[in-house]
Coordinates of C-alpha atoms in Angstrom, one line a residue:
M177 CA 268.4 100.4 169.6
S178 CA 265.9 99.6 166.8
Y179 CA 263.7 102.3 165.3
R180 CA 261.6 99.8 163.3
T181 CA 259.4 98.7 166.3
L182 CA 257.6 100.6 169.0
D183 CA 259.2 100.4 172.5
P184 CA 256.4 100.1 175.1
A185 CA 258.7 101.4 177.8
K186 CA 259.3 104.6 175.9
I187 CA 255.5 105.1 175.4
I188 CA 254.9 104.6 179.1
A189 CA 257.7 107.0 180.0
T190 CA 256.2 109.6 177.6
A191 CA 252.7 109.1 179.2
E192 CA 254.2 109.5 182.7
T193 CA 256.0 112.7 181.7
L194 CA 252.8 114.1 180.1
S195 CA 250.8 113.3 183.2
Q196 CA 253.3 115.2 185.3
R197 CA 253.1 118.2 183.0
V198 CA 249.3 118.2 183.1
S199 CA 249.3 117.9 186.9
E200 CA 251.8 120.7 187.4
R201 CA 249.9 123.2 185.1
F202 CA 246.3 122.1 185.9
P203 CA 246.5 120.3 189.3
D204 CA 242.7 120.7 190.0
A205 CA 241.5 119.9 186.5
G206 CA 239.8 116.6 185.6
L207 CA 242.3 116.3 182.8
S208 CA 245.0 115.6 185.3
R209 CA 243.1 112.5 186.6
V210 CA 242.5 111.4 183.0
S211 CA 246.3 111.7 182.2
Q212 CA 247.0 109.5 185.3
E213 CA 244.5 107.0 184.0
L214 CA 246.2 107.0 180.6
V215 CA 249.5 106.1 182.4
R216 CA 247.8 103.1 184.1
L217 CA 246.2 102.0 180.9
A218 CA 249.5 102.3 179.0
R219 CA 251.1 99.9 181.5
D220 CA 248.2 97.5 181.2
L221 CA 248.1 97.6 177.5
A222 CA 251.9 97.2 177.1
A223 CA 251.8 94.1 179.3
S224 CA 248.8 92.7 177.4
A225 CA 250.5 93.3 174.0
K226 CA 253.7 91.6 175.2
A227 CA 251.7 88.6 176.4
L228 CA 250.0 88.3 173.0
E229 CA 253.4 87.8 171.3
Q230 CA 253.8 84.5 173.2
P231 CA 252.3 81.3 171.8
I232 CA 249.4 79.8 173.7
W233 CA 251.2 76.6 174.5
W234 CA 248.4 74.6 176.1
L235 CA 246.3 75.2 173.1
R236 CA 249.0 74.3 170.7
I237 CA 249.7 71.0 172.6
L238 CA 245.9 70.3 172.5
I239 CA 245.7 70.9 168.8
G240 CA 248.8 68.8 168.2
L241 CA 247.3 65.9 170.1
A242 CA 244.0 66.2 168.2
I243 CA 245.8 66.2 164.8
A244 CA 248.0 63.3 165.9
S245 CA 244.9 61.4 167.0
G246 CA 243.1 62.0 163.8
A247 CA 246.1 61.0 161.7
G248 CA 246.5 57.9 163.8
I249 CA 242.9 56.9 163.2
F250 CA 243.3 57.3 159.4
L251 CA 246.6 55.3 159.6
F252 CA 244.9 52.5 161.6
I253 CA 242.0 52.3 159.2
G254 CA 244.2 52.4 156.1
T255 CA 247.0 50.0 157.1
I256 CA 246.1 47.8 160.0
L257 CA 242.5 46.9 159.4
S258 CA 242.1 44.1 156.9
F259 CA 239.5 44.3 154.2
D260 CA 240.3 41.0 152.6
R261 CA 237.0 39.4 153.6
I262 CA 234.9 42.2 152.3
S263 CA 233.7 41.6 148.8
T264 CA 232.4 44.7 147.0
G265 CA 231.4 45.4 143.5
A266 CA 232.6 48.3 141.3
F267 CA 229.8 50.6 142.4
D268 CA 230.5 50.0 146.1
F269 CA 234.2 50.5 145.5
V270 CA 233.6 53.9 143.9
Q271 CA 231.3 54.9 146.7
G272 CA 234.0 53.9 149.2
I273 CA 236.6 56.1 147.4
E274 CA 234.2 59.0 147.4
A275 CA 233.4 58.7 151.0
S276 CA 237.1 58.5 151.9
L277 CA 237.9 61.6 149.9
N278 CA 235.0 63.5 151.6
T279 CA 236.3 62.4 155.0
L280 CA 239.8 63.5 154.2
I281 CA 238.5 66.9 153.0
L282 CA 236.4 67.4 156.1
A283 CA 239.3 66.3 158.3
G284 CA 241.6 68.8 156.6
L285 CA 239.1 71.6 157.1
G286 CA 238.7 70.6 160.8
F287 CA 242.5 70.6 161.3
L288 CA 242.7 74.1 159.7
A289 CA 240.0 75.4 162.0
L290 CA 241.8 74.0 165.0
I291 CA 245.0 75.8 163.8
R292 CA 243.1 79.1 163.6
V293 CA 241.7 78.8 167.1
E294 CA 244.7 80.6 168.6
E295 CA 244.3 83.4 166.2
H296 CA 240.7 83.9 167.2
I297 CA 241.5 83.8 170.9
K298 CA 244.2 86.5 170.5
R299 CA 241.9 88.6 168.4
K300 CA 239.2 88.5 171.1
R301 CA 241.7 89.5 173.8
T302 CA 242.9 92.3 171.6
F303 CA 239.4 93.6 171.0
R304 CA 238.8 93.6 174.8
Q305 CA 241.8 95.8 175.4
L306 CA 241.1 98.1 172.5
H307 CA 237.6 98.7 173.8
G308 CA 239.0 100.3 176.9
L309 CA 241.3 102.4 174.9
R310 CA 238.5 103.6 172.6
S311 CA 236.5 104.6 175.7
L312 CA 239.4 106.6 177.1
I313 CA 239.7 108.5 173.8
H314 CA 236.0 109.6 174.1
V315 CA 236.7 110.7 177.7
I316 CA 239.6 112.9 176.6
D317 CA 237.3 114.4 173.9
M318 CA 234.7 115.1 176.6
H319 CA 237.2 117.2 178.6
Q320 CA 238.1 119.4 175.6
L321 CA 234.5 119.7 174.4
T322 CA 233.6 122.8 176.4
K323 CA 237.0 124.5 175.9
D324 CA 235.8 127.0 173.3
P325 CA 238.1 129.8 172.1
A326 CA 235.0 132.0 171.7
T327 CA 234.9 132.3 175.5
L328 CA 238.1 134.4 175.4
S329 CA 236.2 137.2 173.6
E330 CA 235.3 140.2 175.7
S331 CA 231.8 140.1 174.3
F332 CA 231.2 136.6 175.6
S333 CA 228.7 136.4 178.5
P334 CA 228.3 133.1 180.3
T335 CA 225.0 131.7 181.5
P336 CA 224.2 130.5 185.0
H337 CA 224.8 126.9 183.8
S338 CA 228.0 127.6 181.8
P339 CA 230.9 125.3 182.8
A340 CA 234.0 126.6 184.3
R341 CA 236.2 128.3 181.7
I342 CA 239.9 128.9 181.2
T343 CA 240.2 132.7 180.9
K344 CA 243.8 132.9 179.6
S345 CA 244.5 132.2 176.0
A346 CA 247.9 130.7 176.7
D347 CA 246.5 128.3 179.3
L348 CA 243.6 127.3 177.1
A349 CA 246.0 126.6 174.2
R350 CA 248.2 124.5 176.5
Y351 CA 245.2 122.6 177.8
L352 CA 244.0 121.7 174.3
D353 CA 247.6 120.8 173.3
Y354 CA 247.7 118.3 176.2
C355 CA 244.5 116.7 175.0
S356 CA 246.0 116.4 171.5
E357 CA 249.2 114.8 172.9
M358 CA 247.1 112.3 174.9
L359 CA 245.1 111.3 171.8
S360 CA 248.3 110.8 169.9
L361 CA 249.6 108.5 172.7
T362 CA 246.4 106.4 172.5
G363 CA 247.2 105.7 168.8
K364 CA 250.7 104.5 169.7
L365 CA 249.2 102.2 172.4
A366 CA 246.8 100.7 169.8
A367 CA 249.7 100.2 167.4
L368 CA 251.4 97.9 170.0
F369 CA 248.7 95.3 169.3
A370 CA 249.2 95.6 165.5
Q371 CA 252.9 95.0 166.2
S372 CA 252.2 92.0 168.5
V373 CA 249.4 90.2 166.6
N374 CA 249.8 89.6 162.9
D375 CA 246.1 89.7 162.0
D376 CA 244.3 91.7 159.3
V377 CA 241.2 92.1 161.5
V378 CA 243.3 93.4 164.4
L379 CA 245.2 95.8 162.1
K380 CA 241.9 97.2 160.8
A381 CA 240.7 97.8 164.4
V382 CA 243.9 99.5 165.3
N383 CA 243.7 101.7 162.2
D384 CA 240.1 102.7 163.2
I385 CA 241.3 103.7 166.7
E386 CA 244.2 105.7 165.3
E387 CA 241.8 107.4 162.8
L388 CA 239.4 108.3 165.6
G389 CA 242.1 109.9 167.7
S390 CA 243.5 111.7 164.6
N391 CA 240.1 113.2 163.7
L392 CA 239.5 114.4 167.3
S393 CA 243.0 115.8 167.4
R394 CA 242.4 117.7 164.2
K395 CA 239.4 119.4 165.7
I396 CA 241.5 120.4 168.7
W397 CA 244.1 121.9 166.5
Q398 CA 241.5 124.0 164.8
K399 CA 240.7 125.5 168.2
I400 CA 244.4 126.1 168.9
T401 CA 244.7 127.8 165.5
M402 CA 241.8 130.1 166.4
I403 CA 243.4 131.0 169.7
E404 CA 246.8 131.8 168.1
T405 CA 245.1 133.9 165.4
A406 CA 243.2 135.9 168.0
R407 CA 246.4 136.5 170.0
R408 CA 248.2 137.8 166.9

């Protein structure tokens, strides 16, 4: 067993266990449904990350044919066509060399662009998957938004439009801890794409998502610390 790569199966199993824990402790809470969505998303993202590891064969074959065709045209012009009957002066000869060099440079840039097409396609697919993950992170944050430790104080008086509150400090701390665990799992799911796609732009996007989850988790742990301090 390698500990140098993330195992998607382990991440999915962890998400499933977390979802069961949330459902058992808070069966009627919206967080339970969010945890179930996290499990479904984990399965989808793991499959997508695995698929991105495979080459896009149809594209590689198409690029290979394009390169072979271009090389064949240059070979045909340079070796088969006869220029014996064309009389040119020195000026025309220099212009011909310059035009040939420009054509070779443009052809090389074109071939390089073709080679990078696969990278751009995989990058676009990765961004589409990461967008859904980012949205789920904000959904998790919305569920912990109203879980304020100040509501545990005896002096707290709710208003008619106050949301439903968790009245036990232990339950509130556990609820917030579940949110933090879910945010941590989103970072691991994002890291699967950095592991599958060797691309600096993808790596930056993954780091942004991990940083977003870490910042939100840090705020949650500030709430948990306040709860623990009040209990002591």
